[in-house]
Coordinates of C-alpha atoms and ligand atoms in Angstrom, one line a residue:
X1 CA 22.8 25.3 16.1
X2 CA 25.6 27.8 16.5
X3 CA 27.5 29.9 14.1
X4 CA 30.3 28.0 14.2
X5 CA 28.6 24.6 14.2
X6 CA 26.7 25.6 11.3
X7 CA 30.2 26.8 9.6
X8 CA 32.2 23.6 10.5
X9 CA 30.0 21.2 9.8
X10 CA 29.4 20.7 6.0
X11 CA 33.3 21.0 5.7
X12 CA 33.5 18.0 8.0
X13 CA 31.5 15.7 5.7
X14 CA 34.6 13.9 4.7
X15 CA 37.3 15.1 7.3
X16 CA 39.6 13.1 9.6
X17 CA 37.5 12.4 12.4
X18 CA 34.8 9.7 11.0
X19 CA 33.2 11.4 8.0
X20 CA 33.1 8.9 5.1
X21 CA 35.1 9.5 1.7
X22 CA 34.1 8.9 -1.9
X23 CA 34.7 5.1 -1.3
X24 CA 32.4 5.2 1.7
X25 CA 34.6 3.6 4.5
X26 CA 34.8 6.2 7.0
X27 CA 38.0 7.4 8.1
X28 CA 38.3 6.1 11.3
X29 CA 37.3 2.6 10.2
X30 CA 40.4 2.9 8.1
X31 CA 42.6 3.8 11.0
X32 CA 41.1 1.4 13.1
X33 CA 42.5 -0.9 10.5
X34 CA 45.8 0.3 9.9
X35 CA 46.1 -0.6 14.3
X36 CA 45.2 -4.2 13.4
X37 CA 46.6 -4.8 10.4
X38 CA 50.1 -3.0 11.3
X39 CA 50.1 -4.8 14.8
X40 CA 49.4 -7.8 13.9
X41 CA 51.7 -7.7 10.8
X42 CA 54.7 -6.6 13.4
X43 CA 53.6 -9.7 15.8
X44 CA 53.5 -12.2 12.9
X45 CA 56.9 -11.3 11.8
X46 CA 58.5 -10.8 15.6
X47 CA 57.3 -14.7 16.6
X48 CA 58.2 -15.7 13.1
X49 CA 61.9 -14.0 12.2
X50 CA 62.5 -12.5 16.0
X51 CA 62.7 -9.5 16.8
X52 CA 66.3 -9.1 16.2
X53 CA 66.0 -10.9 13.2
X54 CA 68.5 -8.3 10.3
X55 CA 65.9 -7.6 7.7
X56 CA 63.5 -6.3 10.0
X57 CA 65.4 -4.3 11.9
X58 CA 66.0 -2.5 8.6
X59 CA 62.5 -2.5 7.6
X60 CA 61.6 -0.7 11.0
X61 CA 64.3 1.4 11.1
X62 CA 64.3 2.5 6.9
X63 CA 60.3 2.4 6.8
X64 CA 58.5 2.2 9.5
X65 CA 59.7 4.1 12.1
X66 CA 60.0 7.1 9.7
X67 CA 57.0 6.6 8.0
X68 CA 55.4 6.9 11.6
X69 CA 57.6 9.5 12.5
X70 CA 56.6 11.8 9.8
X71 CA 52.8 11.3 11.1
X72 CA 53.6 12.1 14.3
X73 CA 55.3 14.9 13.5
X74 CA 52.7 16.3 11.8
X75 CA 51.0 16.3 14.4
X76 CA 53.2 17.6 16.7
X77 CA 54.3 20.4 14.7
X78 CA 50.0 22.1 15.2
X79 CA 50.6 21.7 18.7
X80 CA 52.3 25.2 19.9
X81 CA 50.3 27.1 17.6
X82 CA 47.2 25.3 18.2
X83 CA 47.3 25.6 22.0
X84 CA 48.4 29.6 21.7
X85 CA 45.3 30.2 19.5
X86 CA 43.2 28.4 21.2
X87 CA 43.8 29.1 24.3
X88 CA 44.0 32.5 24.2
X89 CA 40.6 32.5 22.1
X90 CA 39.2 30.2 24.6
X91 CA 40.2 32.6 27.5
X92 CA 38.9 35.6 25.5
X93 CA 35.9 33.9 24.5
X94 CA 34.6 33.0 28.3
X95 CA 35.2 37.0 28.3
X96 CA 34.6 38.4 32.0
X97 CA 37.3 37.3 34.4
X98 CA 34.8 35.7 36.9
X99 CA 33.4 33.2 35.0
X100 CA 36.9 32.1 33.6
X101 CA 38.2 31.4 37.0
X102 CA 34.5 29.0 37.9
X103 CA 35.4 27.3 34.4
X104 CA 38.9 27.4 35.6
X105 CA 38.7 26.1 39.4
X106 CA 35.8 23.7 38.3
X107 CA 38.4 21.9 35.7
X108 CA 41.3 22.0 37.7
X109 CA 39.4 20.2 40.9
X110 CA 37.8 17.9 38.6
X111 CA 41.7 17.0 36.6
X112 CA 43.2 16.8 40.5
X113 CA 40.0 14.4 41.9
X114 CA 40.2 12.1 39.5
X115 CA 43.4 11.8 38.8
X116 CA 43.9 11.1 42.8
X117 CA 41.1 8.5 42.2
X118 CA 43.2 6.9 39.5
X119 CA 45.7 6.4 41.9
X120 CA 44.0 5.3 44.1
X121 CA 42.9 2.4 41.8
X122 CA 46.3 1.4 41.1
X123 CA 47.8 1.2 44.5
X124 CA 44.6 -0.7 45.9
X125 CA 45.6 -3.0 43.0
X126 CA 49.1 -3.0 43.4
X127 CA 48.9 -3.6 47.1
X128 CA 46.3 -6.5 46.9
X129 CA 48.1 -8.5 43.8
X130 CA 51.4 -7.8 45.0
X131 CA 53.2 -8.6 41.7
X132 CA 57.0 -7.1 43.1
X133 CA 57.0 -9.4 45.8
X134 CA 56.7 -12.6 43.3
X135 CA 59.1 -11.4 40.9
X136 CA 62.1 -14.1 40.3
X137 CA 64.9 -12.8 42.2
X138 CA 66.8 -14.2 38.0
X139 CA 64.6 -12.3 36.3
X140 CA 65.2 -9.5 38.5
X141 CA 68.7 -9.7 37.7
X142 CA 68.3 -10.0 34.2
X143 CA 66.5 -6.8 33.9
X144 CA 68.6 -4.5 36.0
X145 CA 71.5 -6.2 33.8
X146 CA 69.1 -5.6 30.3
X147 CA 68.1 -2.3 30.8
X148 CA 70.5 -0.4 33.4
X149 CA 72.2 1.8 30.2
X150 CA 68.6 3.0 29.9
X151 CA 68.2 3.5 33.4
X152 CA 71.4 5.2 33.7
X153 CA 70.7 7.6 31.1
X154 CA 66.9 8.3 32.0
X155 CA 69.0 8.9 35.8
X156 CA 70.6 11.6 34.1
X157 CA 68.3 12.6 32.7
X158 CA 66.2 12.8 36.0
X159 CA 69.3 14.6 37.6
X160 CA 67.9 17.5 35.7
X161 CA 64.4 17.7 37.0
X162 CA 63.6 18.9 39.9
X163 CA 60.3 19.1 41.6
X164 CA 60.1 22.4 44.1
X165 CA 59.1 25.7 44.5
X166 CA 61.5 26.3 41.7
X167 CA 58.8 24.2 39.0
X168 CA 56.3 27.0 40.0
X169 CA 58.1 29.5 39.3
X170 CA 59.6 28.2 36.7
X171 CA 55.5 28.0 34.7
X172 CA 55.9 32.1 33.9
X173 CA 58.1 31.9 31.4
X174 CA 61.3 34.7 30.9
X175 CA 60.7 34.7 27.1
X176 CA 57.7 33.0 25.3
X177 CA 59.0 32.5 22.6
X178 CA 61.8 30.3 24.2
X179 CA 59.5 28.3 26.3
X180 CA 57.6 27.6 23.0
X181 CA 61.1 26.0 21.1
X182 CA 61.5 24.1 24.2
X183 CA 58.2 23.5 23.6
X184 CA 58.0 23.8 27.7
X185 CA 54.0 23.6 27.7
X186 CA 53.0 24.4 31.0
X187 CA 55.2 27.8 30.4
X188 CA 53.8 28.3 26.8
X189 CA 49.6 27.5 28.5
X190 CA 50.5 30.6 31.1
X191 CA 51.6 32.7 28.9
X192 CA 48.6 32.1 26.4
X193 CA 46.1 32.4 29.4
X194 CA 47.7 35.6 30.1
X195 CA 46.8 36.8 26.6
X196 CA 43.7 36.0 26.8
X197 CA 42.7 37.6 29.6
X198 CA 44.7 40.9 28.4
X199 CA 42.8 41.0 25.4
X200 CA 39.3 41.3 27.0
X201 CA 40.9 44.5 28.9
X202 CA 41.5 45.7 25.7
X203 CA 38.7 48.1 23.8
X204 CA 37.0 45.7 21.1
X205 CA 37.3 47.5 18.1
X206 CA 41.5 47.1 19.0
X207 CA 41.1 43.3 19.9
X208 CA 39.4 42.6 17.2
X209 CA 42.3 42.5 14.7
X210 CA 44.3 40.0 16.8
X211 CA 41.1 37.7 17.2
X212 CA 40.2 37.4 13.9
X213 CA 44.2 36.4 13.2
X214 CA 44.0 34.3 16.2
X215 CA 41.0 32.4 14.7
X216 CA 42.4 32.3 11.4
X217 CA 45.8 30.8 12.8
X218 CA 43.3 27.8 15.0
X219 CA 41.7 27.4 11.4
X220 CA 44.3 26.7 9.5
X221 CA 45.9 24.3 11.6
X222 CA 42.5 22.7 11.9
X223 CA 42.9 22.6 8.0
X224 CA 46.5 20.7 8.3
X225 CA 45.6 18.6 11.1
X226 CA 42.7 17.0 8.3
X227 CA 45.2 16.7 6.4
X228 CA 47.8 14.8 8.5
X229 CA 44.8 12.9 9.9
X230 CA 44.2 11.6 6.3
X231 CA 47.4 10.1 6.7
X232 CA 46.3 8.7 9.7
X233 CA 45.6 4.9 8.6
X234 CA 49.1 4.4 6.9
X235 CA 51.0 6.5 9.8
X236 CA 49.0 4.4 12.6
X237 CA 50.2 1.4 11.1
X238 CA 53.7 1.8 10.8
X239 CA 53.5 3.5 14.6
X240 CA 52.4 -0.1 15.4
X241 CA 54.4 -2.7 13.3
X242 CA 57.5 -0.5 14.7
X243 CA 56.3 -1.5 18.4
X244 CA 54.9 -4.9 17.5
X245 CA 57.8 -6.0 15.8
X246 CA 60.5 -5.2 17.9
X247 CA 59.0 -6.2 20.9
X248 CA 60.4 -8.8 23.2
X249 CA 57.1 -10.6 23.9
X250 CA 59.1 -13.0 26.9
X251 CA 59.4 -9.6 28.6
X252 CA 55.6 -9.7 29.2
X253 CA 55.9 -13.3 30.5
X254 CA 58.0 -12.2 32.9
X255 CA 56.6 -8.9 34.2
X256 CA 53.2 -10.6 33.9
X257 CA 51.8 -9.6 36.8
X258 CA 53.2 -6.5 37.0
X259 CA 52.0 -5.5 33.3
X260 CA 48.3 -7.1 34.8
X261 CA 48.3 -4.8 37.4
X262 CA 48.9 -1.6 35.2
X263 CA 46.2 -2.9 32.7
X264 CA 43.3 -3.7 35.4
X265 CA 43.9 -0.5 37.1
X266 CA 43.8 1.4 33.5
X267 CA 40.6 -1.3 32.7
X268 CA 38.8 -0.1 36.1
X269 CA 39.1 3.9 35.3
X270 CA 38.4 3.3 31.7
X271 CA 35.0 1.1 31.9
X272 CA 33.9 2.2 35.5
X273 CA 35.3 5.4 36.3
X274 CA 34.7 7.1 33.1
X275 CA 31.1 6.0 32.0
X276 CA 30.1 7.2 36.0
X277 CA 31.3 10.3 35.6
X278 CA 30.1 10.4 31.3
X279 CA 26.8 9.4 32.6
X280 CA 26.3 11.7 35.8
X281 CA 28.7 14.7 35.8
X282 CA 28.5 15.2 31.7
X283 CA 25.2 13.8 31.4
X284 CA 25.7 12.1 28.5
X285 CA 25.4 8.4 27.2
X286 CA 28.6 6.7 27.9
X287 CA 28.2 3.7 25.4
X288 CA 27.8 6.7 22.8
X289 CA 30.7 8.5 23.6
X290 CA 33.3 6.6 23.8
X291 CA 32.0 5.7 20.0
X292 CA 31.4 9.2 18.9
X293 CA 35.8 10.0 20.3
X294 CA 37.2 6.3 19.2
X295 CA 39.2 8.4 16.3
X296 CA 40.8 9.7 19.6
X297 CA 41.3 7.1 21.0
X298 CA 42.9 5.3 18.9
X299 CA 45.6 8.1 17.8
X300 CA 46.0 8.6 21.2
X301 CA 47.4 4.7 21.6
X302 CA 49.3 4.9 18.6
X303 CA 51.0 8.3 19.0
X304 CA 51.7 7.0 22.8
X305 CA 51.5 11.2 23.1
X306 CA 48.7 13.3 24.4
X307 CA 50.3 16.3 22.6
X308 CA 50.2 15.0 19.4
X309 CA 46.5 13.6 20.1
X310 CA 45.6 17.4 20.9
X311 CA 44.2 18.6 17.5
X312 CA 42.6 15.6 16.9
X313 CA 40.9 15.6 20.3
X314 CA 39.9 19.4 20.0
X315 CA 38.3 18.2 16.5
X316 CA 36.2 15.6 17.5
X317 CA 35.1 17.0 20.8
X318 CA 33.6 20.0 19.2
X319 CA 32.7 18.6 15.9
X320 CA 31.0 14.7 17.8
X321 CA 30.4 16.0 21.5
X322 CA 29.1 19.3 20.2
X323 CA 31.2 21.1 23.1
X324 CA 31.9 24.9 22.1
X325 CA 34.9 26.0 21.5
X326 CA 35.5 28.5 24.1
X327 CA 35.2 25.7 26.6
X328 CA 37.3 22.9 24.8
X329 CA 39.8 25.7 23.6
X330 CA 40.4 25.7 27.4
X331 CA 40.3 22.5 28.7
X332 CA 42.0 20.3 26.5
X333 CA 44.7 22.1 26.2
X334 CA 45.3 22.2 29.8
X335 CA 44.3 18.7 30.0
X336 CA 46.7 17.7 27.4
X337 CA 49.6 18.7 29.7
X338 CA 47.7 18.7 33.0
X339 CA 45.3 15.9 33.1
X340 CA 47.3 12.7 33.5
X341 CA 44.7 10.0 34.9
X342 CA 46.5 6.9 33.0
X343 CA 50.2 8.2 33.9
X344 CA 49.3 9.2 37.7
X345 CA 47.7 5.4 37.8
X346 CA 51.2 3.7 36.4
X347 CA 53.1 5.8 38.4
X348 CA 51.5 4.5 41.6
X349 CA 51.5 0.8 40.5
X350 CA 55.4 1.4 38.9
X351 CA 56.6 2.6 42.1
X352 CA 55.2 0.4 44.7
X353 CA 56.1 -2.5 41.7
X354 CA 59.5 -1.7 42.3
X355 CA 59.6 -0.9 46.2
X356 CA 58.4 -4.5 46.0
X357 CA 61.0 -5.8 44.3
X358 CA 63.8 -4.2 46.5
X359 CA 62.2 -4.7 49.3
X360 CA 61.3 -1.6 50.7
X361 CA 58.3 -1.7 52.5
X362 CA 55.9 1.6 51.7
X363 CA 53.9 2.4 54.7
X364 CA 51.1 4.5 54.9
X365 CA 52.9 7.4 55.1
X366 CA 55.0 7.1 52.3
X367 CA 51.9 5.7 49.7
X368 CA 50.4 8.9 50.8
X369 CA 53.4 10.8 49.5
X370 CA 53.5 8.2 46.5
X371 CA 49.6 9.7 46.0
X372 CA 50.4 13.2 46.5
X373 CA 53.6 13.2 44.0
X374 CA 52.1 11.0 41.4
X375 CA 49.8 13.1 40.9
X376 CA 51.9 16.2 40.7
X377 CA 54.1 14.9 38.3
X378 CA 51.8 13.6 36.2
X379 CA 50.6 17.8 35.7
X380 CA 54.3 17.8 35.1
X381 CA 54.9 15.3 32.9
X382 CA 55.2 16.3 29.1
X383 CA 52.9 14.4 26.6
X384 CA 55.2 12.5 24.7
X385 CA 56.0 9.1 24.4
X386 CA 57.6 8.4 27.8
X387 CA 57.3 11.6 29.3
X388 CA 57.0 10.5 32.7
X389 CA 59.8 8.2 32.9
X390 CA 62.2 10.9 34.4
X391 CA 59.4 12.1 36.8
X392 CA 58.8 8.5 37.9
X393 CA 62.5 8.1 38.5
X394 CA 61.9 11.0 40.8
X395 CA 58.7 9.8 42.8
X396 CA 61.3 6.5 43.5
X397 CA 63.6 8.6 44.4
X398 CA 62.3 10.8 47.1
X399 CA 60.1 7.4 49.0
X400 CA 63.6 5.9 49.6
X401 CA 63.4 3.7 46.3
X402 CA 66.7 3.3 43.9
X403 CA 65.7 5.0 40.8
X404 CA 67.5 2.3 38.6
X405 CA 65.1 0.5 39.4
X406 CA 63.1 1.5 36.6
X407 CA 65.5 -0.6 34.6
X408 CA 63.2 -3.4 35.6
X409 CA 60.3 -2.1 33.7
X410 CA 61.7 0.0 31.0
X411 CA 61.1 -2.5 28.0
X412 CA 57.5 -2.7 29.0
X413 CA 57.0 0.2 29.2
X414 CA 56.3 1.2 25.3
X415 CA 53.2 -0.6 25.7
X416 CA 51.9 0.7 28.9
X417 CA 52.5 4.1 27.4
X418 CA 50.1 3.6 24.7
X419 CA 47.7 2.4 27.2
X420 CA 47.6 4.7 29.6
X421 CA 47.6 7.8 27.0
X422 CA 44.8 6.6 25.7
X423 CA 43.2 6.7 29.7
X424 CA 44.7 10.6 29.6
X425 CA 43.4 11.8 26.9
X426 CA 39.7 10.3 27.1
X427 CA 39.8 11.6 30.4
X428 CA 40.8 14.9 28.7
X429 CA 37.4 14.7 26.6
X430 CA 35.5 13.2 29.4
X431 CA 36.4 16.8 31.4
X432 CA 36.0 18.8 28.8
X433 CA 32.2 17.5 28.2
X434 CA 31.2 17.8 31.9
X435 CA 32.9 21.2 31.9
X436 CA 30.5 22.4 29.0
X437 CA 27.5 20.5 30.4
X438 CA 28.0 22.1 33.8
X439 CA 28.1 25.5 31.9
X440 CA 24.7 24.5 30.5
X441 CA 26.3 24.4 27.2
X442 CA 25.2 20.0 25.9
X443 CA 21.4 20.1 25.2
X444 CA 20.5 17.1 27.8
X445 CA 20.4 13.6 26.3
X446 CA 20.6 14.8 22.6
X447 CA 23.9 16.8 22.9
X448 CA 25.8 13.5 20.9
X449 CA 23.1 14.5 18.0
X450 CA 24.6 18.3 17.6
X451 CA 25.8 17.9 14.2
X452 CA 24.1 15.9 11.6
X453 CA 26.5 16.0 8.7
X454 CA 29.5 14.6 11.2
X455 CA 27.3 11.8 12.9
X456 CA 28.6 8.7 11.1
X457 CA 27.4 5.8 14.5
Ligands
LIG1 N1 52.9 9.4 26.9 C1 52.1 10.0 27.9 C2 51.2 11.1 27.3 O1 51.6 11.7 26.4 C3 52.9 10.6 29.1 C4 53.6 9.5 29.8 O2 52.9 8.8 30.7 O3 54.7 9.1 29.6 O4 50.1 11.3 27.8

């Protein structure tokens, strides 16, 4: 057992990620019950009052909502930090230059493969149910009519984002410290890669100082995401009830098919997909794992944001996958931002959905580029609730599709978030395990046994 495993893991015995407190009900039992009890306390009360209904608009905008907010803030608030520490430490840790860029190429083809295959899920679903093409031409209309302030202003908000040699460029960032308040992640990630490898060019005895503050910095937001993660079961809930009870449950009746087709494709990657590549690329047992990250999983469908799952997922996929933390310092981070498998897959589906609808017929040609840009934006795409909305406008816009069409789908779209987030960031975990296992890093077979005290299955 390492060092660090060694140092971690007595601290962990009651942490955030599945240790048990004095009561004995493990904390991710607890959260797992906040999801049920909030959602099905905001379903009840929708079906019961509606969701209109006065009082409970005010309970979800006076309690709920900010109660949830100031979880998810909490989280989001480690994130720059976090990914600049650990990172950089990551980078510096891997050490010479050569072996960063196999760990490097090796993650990025593996995020761009199956993230392509995720895709390519979702239009061989989309193309075979064809749930645009039985959409009622009313219901049609009612959407467009529903949602086309939204669309207008996610438009304008697409007006703004560009996708071109400009977005390359655009990743080395003029001032850091800027790109951090925008919190601009793919600019903040360079710049924290570029660290890194500066500091192994500089003598030891001088980078030693800035190490031991970057681990410090890592530590104590390790400290406050334990903290904000004991929070976890009350701040879940009122994530969900907010959803739940606000959500107009005849719009699911009426995108039914389309809202299938998102869900099987998301179904496929997450039970076939995943366990292939948990079972032969990470060699590790897949029933176990996705047990071992469910504390991820299910802040990652609450939170509807792979940023704000990030310090949870680095915490459980050292502490429960036993991955070291040079590798998942790197990859999750970059998979956080980069590694979209969910989003590329609804982008596919959402975009053919609609071309459906209007009645553009996609070729070949264009699914291809429908492939091809869905996956690019989904690197693009921020990790937020909704982050790829306005790069989805422009993959509709650029195959000859109106982009206010996404009007049609916008009040779904809440749901589908939290679904395929939950796809992007075990597929963030999943990469970052077959990363360390290809490094020779997981002891075969007994890697999910690393560390006693934090084993709770
Ligand atoms: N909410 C997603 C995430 O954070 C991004 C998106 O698909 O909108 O991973």
């Amino acid at each position: 057992m390492s060092e660090r495993q060694e140092k971690v893991t007595p601290a962990s015995g009651d942490d955030a990620q599945g240790g048990n407190d004095a009561r004995g009900m493990a904390l991710h039992t607890k959260i797992f019950l906040g999801l049920v009890i909030g959602g099905a306390t905001g379903v009840v009360l929708n079906v019961w009052l509606g969701g209109e209904q006065r009082h409970l608009q005010w309970v979800v905008s006076h309690i709920s909502e900010p109660v949830g907010q100031i979880f998810l803030r909490l989280l989001i608030m480690i994130v720059i930090p976090l990914v600049f520490a650990s990172l950089s430490l990551g980078v510096a840790g891997l050490g010479d230059l050569r072996k960063l860029g196999r760990i490097g190429i090796k993650t990025f083809l593996y995020f761009i493969l199956v993230t392509t295959l995720a895709v390519f899920i979702g239009l061989a679903l989309v193309n075979t149910i064809n749930p645009g093409g039985r959409l009622p031409t009313e219901v049609k209309a009612k959407l467009l009519e529903t949602y086309g302030g939204e669309a207008t202003q996610g438009l304008a908000r697409a007006e703004g984002v560009s996708f071109g040699i400009k977005t390359f460029v655009n990743i080395v960032p003029r001032n850091p410290l800027a790109a951090a308040v925008r919190m601009d992640m793919l600019a903040v990630i360079f710049f924290s890669l570029i660290f890194g490898i500066a500091l192994t060019r500089v003598p030891s005895y001088r980078a030693a100082p800035m190490i031991s503050f970057l681990e410090a910095l890592g530590d104590a937001m390790v400290v406050i995401v334990d903290l904000a993660m004991k929070l976890a079961p009350y701040g879940v809930a009122a994530l969900i009830f907010s959803v739940t009870a606000r959500f107009g449950y005849d719009l699911l009746l009426s995108l039914g098919l389309y809202v299938i087709t998102v869900l099987l494709g998301l179904a496929i990657h997450l039970l076939v997909s995943y366990p292939l590549l948990i079972r032969f690329f990470a060699r590790l047992n897949p029933w176990r794992f996705f047990r071992r990250i469910q504390t991820v999983m299910i802040t990652a469908f609450s939170t509807s944001s792979s940023a704000a799952t990030l310090p949870t997922t680095m915490r459980v996929t050292e502490e429960k996958l036993g991955v070291p933390r040079e590798i998942s310092g790197f990859v999750l981070p970059l998979g956080a931002t980069m590694n979209m498998n969910g989003t590329a897959l609804f982008e596919g589906v959402t975009v053919l959905f609609i071309a459906q609808v209007f009645g553009v017929k996609l070729g070949l040609g264009a699914q291809l580029i429908v492939v091809i840009m869905s996956v690019l934006t989904a690197i693009g795409a921020a990790g937020v609730p909704g982050g790829s909305i306005p790069l989805l406008i422009l993959v509709l816009q650029t195959v000859g599709v109106p982009g206010e069409g996404i009007a049609i789908i916008l009040g779904v779209d809440r749901i589908l978030d939290m679904c395929r987030t939950t796809l992007n960031v075990t597929g963030d975990v999943t990469a970052a395990a077959f990363v360390a296992r290809s490094e020779g890093f997981l002891p075969v077979d007994k890697s999910v046994e690393i560390v006693p005290a934090a084993v709770d299955s």
